Short mmCIF file of C-alpha atoms and ligand atoms in Angstrom, two decimals:
data_model
loop_
_atom_site.label_atom_id
_atom_site.label_comp_id
_atom_site.label_asym_id
_atom_site.label_seq_id
_atom_site.Cartn_x
_atom_site.Cartn_y
_atom_site.Cartn_z
CA MET Z 1 0.00 0.00 0.00
CA LEU Z 2 1.66 3.15 -1.14
CA ILE Z 3 -0.99 5.63 -0.13
CA ARG Z 4 -0.57 6.78 3.40
CA SER Z 5 -0.81 9.87 5.46
CA SER Z 6 2.36 11.67 6.44
CA SER Z 7 1.96 10.98 10.13
CA ASP Z 8 2.09 7.22 9.50
CA ILE Z 9 5.62 7.29 8.15
CA PRO Z 10 8.20 6.39 10.76
CA SER Z 11 11.55 8.03 10.15
CA SER Z 12 13.14 4.56 10.02
CA GLU Z 13 11.33 4.05 6.74
CA ILE Z 14 13.02 6.98 5.08
CA THR Z 15 15.49 4.92 3.12
CA PRO Z 16 17.65 5.69 0.13
CA GLU Z 17 15.59 3.26 -2.00
CA SER Z 18 12.40 5.18 -1.58
CA VAL Z 19 12.46 8.76 -0.52
CA TYR Z 20 9.40 9.75 1.40
CA LEU Z 21 7.99 13.18 1.86
CA GLN Z 22 8.95 14.50 5.22
CA ARG Z 23 5.97 16.66 5.73
CA ARG Z 24 6.03 17.05 9.44
CA GLN Z 25 8.55 19.86 9.18
CA PHE Z 26 6.26 21.70 6.83
CA MET Z 27 2.96 21.35 8.64
CA HIS Z 28 1.36 24.68 9.12
CA GLY Z 29 -1.62 23.67 11.19
CA ILE Z 30 -3.97 24.97 8.54
CA GLY Z 31 -7.52 23.58 8.44
CA VAL Z 32 -8.68 20.63 6.45
CA GLY Z 33 -9.51 20.89 2.73
CA ALA Z 34 -13.08 20.04 1.84
CA ALA Z 35 -11.87 17.78 -0.95
CA MET Z 36 -9.81 15.75 1.48
CA ALA Z 37 -12.73 15.39 3.83
CA GLY Z 38 -14.66 14.06 0.83
CA LEU Z 39 -12.07 11.34 0.33
CA GLY Z 40 -12.60 10.10 3.86
CA LEU Z 41 -8.84 9.79 4.28
CA PRO Z 42 -6.59 10.85 7.12
CA LEU Z 43 -6.18 14.57 6.93
CA ALA Z 44 -3.03 16.57 7.20
CA SER Z 45 -2.46 20.26 6.90
CA ALA Z 46 -1.11 22.05 3.85
CA ALA Z 47 2.44 21.09 3.02
CA ALA Z 48 5.12 23.12 1.31
CA THR Z 49 5.64 20.89 -1.67
CA LYS Z 50 8.58 22.57 -3.33
CA PRO Z 51 11.04 22.66 -0.42
CA GLU Z 52 10.31 18.99 0.20
CA LEU Z 53 11.03 18.02 -3.36
CA ALA Z 54 14.14 20.10 -3.43
CA ALA Z 55 15.41 18.05 -0.52
CA LEU Z 56 15.24 14.76 -2.42
CA ASN Z 57 18.49 12.92 -2.68
CA TYR Z 58 18.24 11.31 -6.07
CA GLN Z 59 21.79 10.09 -6.53
CA SER Z 60 21.56 7.46 -3.85
CA VAL Z 61 18.36 6.17 -5.40
CA VAL Z 62 19.82 5.89 -8.88
CA ALA Z 63 22.50 3.52 -7.68
CA LYS Z 64 20.11 0.96 -6.25
CA SER Z 65 19.44 -1.95 -8.59
CA SER Z 66 16.84 -3.19 -6.09
CA ASN Z 67 14.61 -0.41 -7.39
CA PRO Z 68 12.20 -2.25 -9.75
CA PHE Z 69 12.43 0.67 -12.18
CA TYR Z 70 16.20 0.60 -12.30
CA THR Z 71 18.13 0.77 -15.53
CA ASP Z 72 21.87 0.87 -15.98
CA GLU Z 73 21.52 3.07 -19.04
CA LYS Z 74 23.14 6.43 -18.59
CA PRO Z 75 20.73 9.27 -17.85
CA ALA Z 76 20.85 12.39 -19.98
CA SER Z 77 22.18 15.44 -18.19
CA PHE Z 78 19.66 17.63 -16.42
CA THR Z 79 20.53 20.37 -18.88
CA ASP Z 80 19.75 18.18 -21.91
CA ALA Z 81 16.52 16.92 -20.37
CA SER Z 82 15.34 20.44 -19.59
CA THR Z 83 16.38 22.26 -22.78
CA TYR Z 84 15.29 19.85 -25.54
CA ASN Z 85 11.54 19.55 -25.03
CA ASN Z 86 8.19 19.28 -26.70
CA PHE Z 87 5.54 21.44 -25.07
CA TYR Z 88 3.53 23.11 -27.80
CA GLU Z 89 1.81 25.44 -25.33
CA PHE Z 90 5.11 27.34 -25.36
CA GLY Z 91 6.02 26.96 -29.03
CA THR Z 92 6.89 24.25 -31.53
CA ASP Z 93 10.68 24.50 -31.44
CA LYS Z 94 12.48 22.11 -29.09
CA SER Z 95 14.14 25.09 -27.43
CA ASP Z 96 10.93 27.10 -26.94
CA PRO Z 97 9.72 25.43 -23.72
CA ALA Z 98 12.99 26.13 -21.86
CA ARG Z 99 12.89 29.69 -23.12
CA TYR Z 100 9.27 30.54 -22.38
CA ALA Z 101 7.79 28.14 -19.82
CA ASP Z 102 8.98 30.23 -16.88
CA ALA Z 103 5.96 32.46 -17.51
CA LEU Z 104 3.69 29.72 -16.17
CA THR Z 105 2.43 30.02 -12.59
CA THR Z 106 2.24 26.54 -11.08
CA ASP Z 107 1.25 27.48 -7.55
CA PRO Z 108 -1.58 27.27 -6.58
CA TRP Z 109 -2.56 24.25 -8.67
CA SER Z 110 -5.51 21.94 -8.50
CA VAL Z 111 -6.80 19.02 -10.54
CA SER Z 112 -10.50 18.50 -11.37
CA ILE Z 113 -11.68 14.93 -11.09
CA GLU Z 114 -14.74 14.24 -13.20
CA GLY Z 115 -16.88 11.54 -14.76
CA GLU Z 116 -17.31 7.94 -13.66
CA VAL Z 117 -16.04 8.23 -10.08
CA ALA Z 118 -17.60 8.12 -6.63
CA LYS Z 119 -15.50 11.07 -5.46
CA PRO Z 120 -15.34 13.79 -8.07
CA GLY Z 121 -14.11 17.22 -7.07
CA LYS Z 122 -11.41 19.80 -7.36
CA TYR Z 123 -8.34 18.60 -5.49
CA PRO Z 124 -5.45 20.87 -4.54
CA LEU Z 125 -2.17 19.34 -5.70
CA GLU Z 126 -0.60 19.45 -2.24
CA ASP Z 127 -3.50 17.48 -0.78
CA MET Z 128 -3.17 14.72 -3.36
CA MET Z 129 0.59 14.54 -2.98
CA LYS Z 130 0.35 14.20 0.76
CA LEU Z 131 -1.04 10.73 0.22
CA MET Z 132 1.66 9.61 -2.17
CA THR Z 133 5.05 8.06 -1.68
CA LEU Z 134 7.55 9.66 -4.02
CA GLU Z 135 9.98 7.30 -5.69
CA GLU Z 136 12.68 7.74 -8.23
CA ARG Z 137 11.78 6.02 -11.49
CA ILE Z 138 14.32 5.90 -14.25
CA TYR Z 139 12.85 5.60 -17.67
CA ARG Z 140 13.55 6.22 -21.29
CA LEU Z 141 11.18 8.83 -22.60
CA ARG Z 142 10.93 8.15 -26.29
CA CYS Z 143 9.61 10.65 -28.75
CA VAL Z 144 7.79 9.50 -31.86
CA GLU Z 145 10.32 11.43 -33.94
CA ALA Z 146 12.86 8.78 -33.02
CA TRP Z 147 14.85 10.23 -30.17
CA SER Z 148 14.99 9.10 -26.60
CA MET Z 149 16.42 10.15 -23.28
CA VAL Z 150 16.86 8.32 -20.00
CA ILE Z 151 15.47 10.50 -17.25
CA PRO Z 152 15.37 9.91 -13.49
CA TRP Z 153 11.85 11.04 -12.73
CA VAL Z 154 10.43 11.56 -9.29
CA GLY Z 155 6.83 10.48 -9.04
CA PHE Z 156 4.22 8.04 -7.83
CA PRO Z 157 2.09 5.37 -9.49
CA LEU Z 158 -0.86 6.78 -11.42
CA ALA Z 159 -2.96 3.89 -10.08
CA ASP Z 160 -2.52 5.11 -6.50
CA LEU Z 161 -3.91 8.50 -7.46
CA LEU Z 162 -6.81 7.17 -9.53
CA LYS Z 163 -7.95 4.69 -6.88
CA MET Z 164 -8.42 7.52 -4.39
CA PHE Z 165 -11.33 8.81 -6.43
CA GLU Z 166 -13.05 5.40 -6.57
CA PRO Z 167 -13.73 4.87 -10.28
CA THR Z 168 -17.11 3.20 -10.96
CA SER Z 169 -17.49 0.02 -13.01
CA SER Z 170 -18.37 2.22 -16.02
CA ALA Z 171 -14.92 3.82 -15.99
CA LYS Z 172 -13.26 2.18 -19.00
CA TYR Z 173 -10.94 5.03 -20.00
CA VAL Z 174 -9.19 7.98 -18.41
CA GLU Z 175 -8.86 11.33 -20.16
CA PHE Z 176 -6.21 13.87 -19.14
CA THR Z 177 -6.35 17.57 -19.95
CA THR Z 178 -3.64 20.25 -19.83
CA LEU Z 179 -4.14 23.81 -18.60
CA VAL Z 180 -5.32 26.54 -20.96
CA ARG Z 181 -3.94 29.91 -19.94
CA ARG Z 182 -3.24 32.05 -22.96
CA ASP Z 183 -1.60 34.91 -21.10
CA GLU Z 184 1.08 32.56 -19.72
CA MET Z 185 1.34 30.05 -22.57
CA ARG Z 186 2.49 31.88 -25.63
CA GLY Z 187 1.96 28.90 -27.96
CA GLN Z 188 -1.75 29.09 -27.18
CA ARG Z 189 -1.78 32.65 -28.51
CA SER Z 190 -0.11 31.66 -31.75
CA ALA Z 191 -2.17 31.92 -34.90
CA PHE Z 192 -0.15 29.07 -36.43
CA SER Z 193 -0.96 26.49 -33.81
CA THR Z 194 -2.35 23.21 -35.14
CA ILE Z 195 -3.57 22.05 -31.76
CA ASP Z 196 -7.13 22.74 -30.69
CA TRP Z 197 -6.42 23.64 -27.04
CA PRO Z 198 -6.49 22.18 -24.49
CA TYR Z 199 -4.00 19.37 -25.13
CA LYS Z 200 -5.69 16.08 -24.28
CA GLU Z 201 -4.54 12.52 -23.85
CA GLY Z 202 -6.13 9.28 -22.78
CA LEU Z 203 -5.46 5.77 -21.59
CA ARG Z 204 -7.54 2.64 -21.25
CA ILE Z 205 -8.27 2.12 -17.56
CA ASP Z 206 -6.12 -1.04 -17.36
CA GLU Z 207 -3.19 0.83 -18.92
CA ALA Z 208 -3.69 3.67 -16.46
CA MET Z 209 -3.73 1.23 -13.54
CA HIS Z 210 -0.52 -0.52 -14.67
CA PRO Z 211 2.27 -0.05 -12.10
CA LEU Z 212 4.65 1.35 -14.73
CA ALA Z 213 2.35 4.31 -15.51
CA PHE Z 214 3.15 7.17 -13.20
CA MET Z 215 2.67 10.80 -12.40
CA SER Z 216 5.84 12.83 -12.22
CA VAL Z 217 6.32 15.85 -9.99
CA GLY Z 218 10.11 16.03 -10.20
CA MET Z 219 13.24 14.86 -11.98
CA TYR Z 220 16.90 14.57 -10.99
CA GLY Z 221 15.82 15.01 -7.38
CA LYS Z 222 14.43 18.46 -8.11
CA VAL Z 223 10.98 19.89 -8.61
CA LEU Z 224 9.87 19.39 -12.21
CA PRO Z 225 10.98 22.32 -14.39
CA ASN Z 226 8.04 24.08 -16.04
CA GLN Z 227 9.22 23.01 -19.49
CA ASN Z 228 8.99 19.35 -18.45
CA GLY Z 229 5.37 19.66 -17.35
CA ALA Z 230 5.24 21.22 -13.89
CA PRO Z 231 3.71 20.83 -11.49
CA ILE Z 232 2.40 17.40 -12.46
CA ARG Z 233 2.66 15.37 -15.67
CA LEU Z 234 2.03 11.84 -16.83
CA VAL Z 235 4.81 9.45 -17.90
CA VAL Z 236 3.91 6.25 -19.76
CA PRO Z 237 7.22 4.47 -20.30
CA TRP Z 238 6.11 1.98 -22.97
CA LYS Z 239 4.48 4.59 -25.21
CA TYR Z 240 5.67 7.37 -27.47
CA GLY Z 241 6.36 10.67 -25.79
CA PHE Z 242 3.20 12.47 -26.82
CA LYS Z 243 1.09 10.29 -24.50
CA SER Z 244 2.98 11.77 -21.53
CA ILE Z 245 0.80 14.84 -21.11
CA LYS Z 246 2.13 17.79 -19.13
CA SER Z 247 0.72 20.29 -16.62
CA ILE Z 248 -2.48 18.35 -15.99
CA VAL Z 249 -5.57 20.18 -14.65
CA LYS Z 250 -8.28 17.63 -15.30
CA ILE Z 251 -8.70 13.86 -15.10
CA ARG Z 252 -11.98 12.50 -16.40
CA PHE Z 253 -13.12 8.87 -16.19
CA THR Z 254 -15.25 7.82 -19.15
CA SER Z 255 -17.10 4.83 -20.53
CA ARG Z 256 -16.09 5.73 -24.11
CA LYS Z 257 -12.67 6.12 -25.62
CA PRO Z 258 -11.66 9.79 -25.36
CA ARG Z 259 -10.41 11.66 -28.41
CA THR Z 260 -6.76 12.69 -28.02
CA SER Z 261 -5.23 15.88 -29.42
CA TRP Z 262 -2.88 14.06 -31.78
CA GLU Z 263 -5.63 11.82 -33.15
CA GLY Z 264 -7.46 15.07 -33.94
CA ILE Z 265 -4.44 16.52 -35.76
CA ALA Z 266 -3.34 13.49 -37.76
CA PRO Z 267 -5.33 10.32 -37.06
CA ASN Z 268 -3.37 8.28 -39.62
CA GLU Z 269 -0.06 9.17 -37.92
CA TYR Z 270 -0.79 9.23 -34.21
CA GLY Z 271 -3.10 6.60 -32.80
CA PHE Z 272 -4.73 6.23 -29.42
CA TYR Z 273 -2.39 3.45 -28.27
CA ALA Z 274 0.96 4.86 -29.41
CA ASN Z 275 2.88 1.89 -28.03
CA VAL Z 276 6.53 2.02 -29.00
CA ASN Z 277 6.73 -0.47 -31.87
CA PRO Z 278 9.74 -0.86 -34.17
CA GLU Z 279 7.62 -3.07 -36.47
CA VAL Z 280 5.18 -0.31 -37.38
CA ASP Z 281 6.58 2.66 -39.26
CA HIS Z 282 5.24 6.14 -38.89
CA PRO Z 283 3.84 7.12 -42.34
CA ARG Z 284 6.74 9.56 -42.76
CA TRP Z 285 9.64 7.73 -41.12
CA THR Z 286 10.88 4.40 -39.82
CA GLN Z 287 10.44 3.65 -36.14
CA ARG Z 288 13.09 0.94 -36.13
CA TYR Z 289 15.84 3.10 -34.67
CA GLU Z 290 16.17 5.95 -32.25
CA ARG Z 291 18.79 8.52 -31.40
CA ARG Z 292 19.71 8.27 -27.76
CA LEU Z 293 20.39 11.77 -26.52
CA PRO Z 294 22.82 13.29 -25.98
CA GLY Z 295 24.48 12.56 -29.27
CA SER Z 296 26.38 14.62 -31.79
CA LEU Z 297 26.74 14.89 -35.53
CA LEU Z 298 29.82 12.70 -35.42
CA ARG Z 299 28.39 10.32 -32.89
CA PRO Z 300 24.63 10.24 -33.47
CA ASN Z 301 24.17 7.38 -31.00
CA ARG Z 302 21.73 5.46 -33.14
CA ILE Z 303 20.31 2.40 -31.37
CA GLU Z 304 17.63 -0.14 -32.18
CA THR Z 305 14.24 0.61 -30.76
CA GLN Z 306 12.77 -2.08 -28.58
CA MET Z 307 9.17 -3.27 -28.60
CA PHE Z 308 7.20 -1.43 -25.91
CA ASN Z 309 10.36 0.62 -25.30
CA GLY Z 310 11.88 -2.43 -23.58
CA TYR Z 311 9.02 -2.97 -21.15
CA GLY Z 312 7.37 -5.81 -23.09
CA ASP Z 313 7.70 -8.35 -20.28
CA GLN Z 314 5.62 -6.07 -18.13
CA VAL Z 315 3.01 -4.67 -20.50
CA ALA Z 316 2.57 -6.99 -23.52
CA ASN Z 317 -0.29 -8.83 -21.80
CA LEU Z 318 -2.36 -5.62 -21.87
CA TYR Z 319 -2.60 -6.02 -25.64
CA LYS Z 320 -3.05 -9.76 -25.99
CA GLY Z 321 -5.09 -10.59 -29.09
CA MET Z 322 -4.96 -7.05 -30.45
CA ASN Z 323 -3.70 -6.23 -33.91
CA LEU Z 324 -0.91 -3.79 -33.09
CA ARG Z 325 -0.58 -2.70 -36.69
CA ARG Z 326 -4.16 -1.52 -36.71
CA ASN Z 327 -4.13 -0.30 -33.12
CA TYR Z 328 -1.06 1.90 -33.47
N1 MTE T 1 0.48 19.53 -22.65
C1 MTE T 1 1.41 18.98 -23.44
N2 MTE T 1 1.97 17.80 -23.09
C2 MTE T 1 2.92 17.24 -23.88
C3 MTE T 1 3.30 17.84 -25.10
C4 MTE T 1 2.70 19.10 -25.45
O1 MTE T 1 2.98 19.71 -26.50
N3 MTE T 1 1.78 19.63 -24.58
N4 MTE T 1 4.24 17.22 -25.92
C5 MTE T 1 4.37 15.76 -25.77
C6 MTE T 1 5.49 15.22 -26.55
S1 MTE T 1 5.29 15.16 -28.24
C7 MTE T 1 6.63 14.71 -25.95
S2 MTE T 1 7.83 13.94 -26.86
C8 MTE T 1 6.83 14.84 -24.48
C9 MTE T 1 8.17 15.50 -24.19
O2 MTE T 1 8.44 15.50 -22.81
P1 MTE T 1 9.81 16.15 -22.27
O3 MTE T 1 9.89 17.54 -22.85
O4 MTE T 1 9.72 16.16 -20.79
O5 MTE T 1 10.94 15.30 -22.78
O6 MTE T 1 5.80 15.61 -23.84
C10 MTE T 1 4.49 15.34 -24.31
N5 MTE T 1 3.51 16.05 -23.50
MO1 MO T 2 6.95 13.67 -29.04
#
């Protein structure tokens, strides 16, 4: 059980393998949020999220092969991971998010929970995070345009978050929505934008509940930089990068498959599933190889792409009997 209130965590459990929030120091004795009361969970007062995250010691976590998410692949540098980004709300160039995402205010932040759940509502981010155990999770984030980076994310399982809201039996899919705030997101003011804001993504409920799917609130032991999707973004390690939606403000549980932004833009190029699959080419390029960043012109670091981004043992059963060429 990963969901627990801060006061339950004995200091002896604060190990290098799993770094827990040490909220006690940050308790302000502020009253209880109505949303939390609605969850019927142990209540704690507002916590200062950012100082806690800043205190994470990620190095010691990286070294532990006992971490089930461990990889011995070399992580990209923090600089590479935070200056080569896709975040169209701030522009279409890979350097735009690092240049312009500082304009985004991420505090206060809340997430609306809607649809097929027993406990819908508007939940302040701090309140949700209080119930989560933060872990380092080292994954390759692979973009559909054939580049990848290994990034030590800090986050918690998506399933732990979703279960708190008690999805009903009609909840077959989960839809995620990014913030719209034109005055802070210059890409949303652009006349040339192809995206019909807000950016939306979706998962089948069993994909969303898979232990590899997680919500990230940090990377490299630091609070998530705005350009990487602060204050909270999805990471789905076995799928192409565009599924990993950033700066989430709404999670809706639905009985029908939600329409994603990229399906709206180019349905023949970007499907709902978007599982990493070297066997199925993108209409405009092969998906057999990827460039592992950082690379250079002389050393492009081209490697073979693995089925499900290397997580096949863990996720292939989700797609048993499905035609993966049709369900791309
Ligand atoms: N809201 C939003 N989320 C988004 C995107 C975006 O444009 N807007 N781009 C996606 C794409 S195409 C990729 S490859 C990843 C990039 O994540 P990174 O910049 O942290 O590497 O974010 C995904 N999430
Ligand atoms: Mo991407």
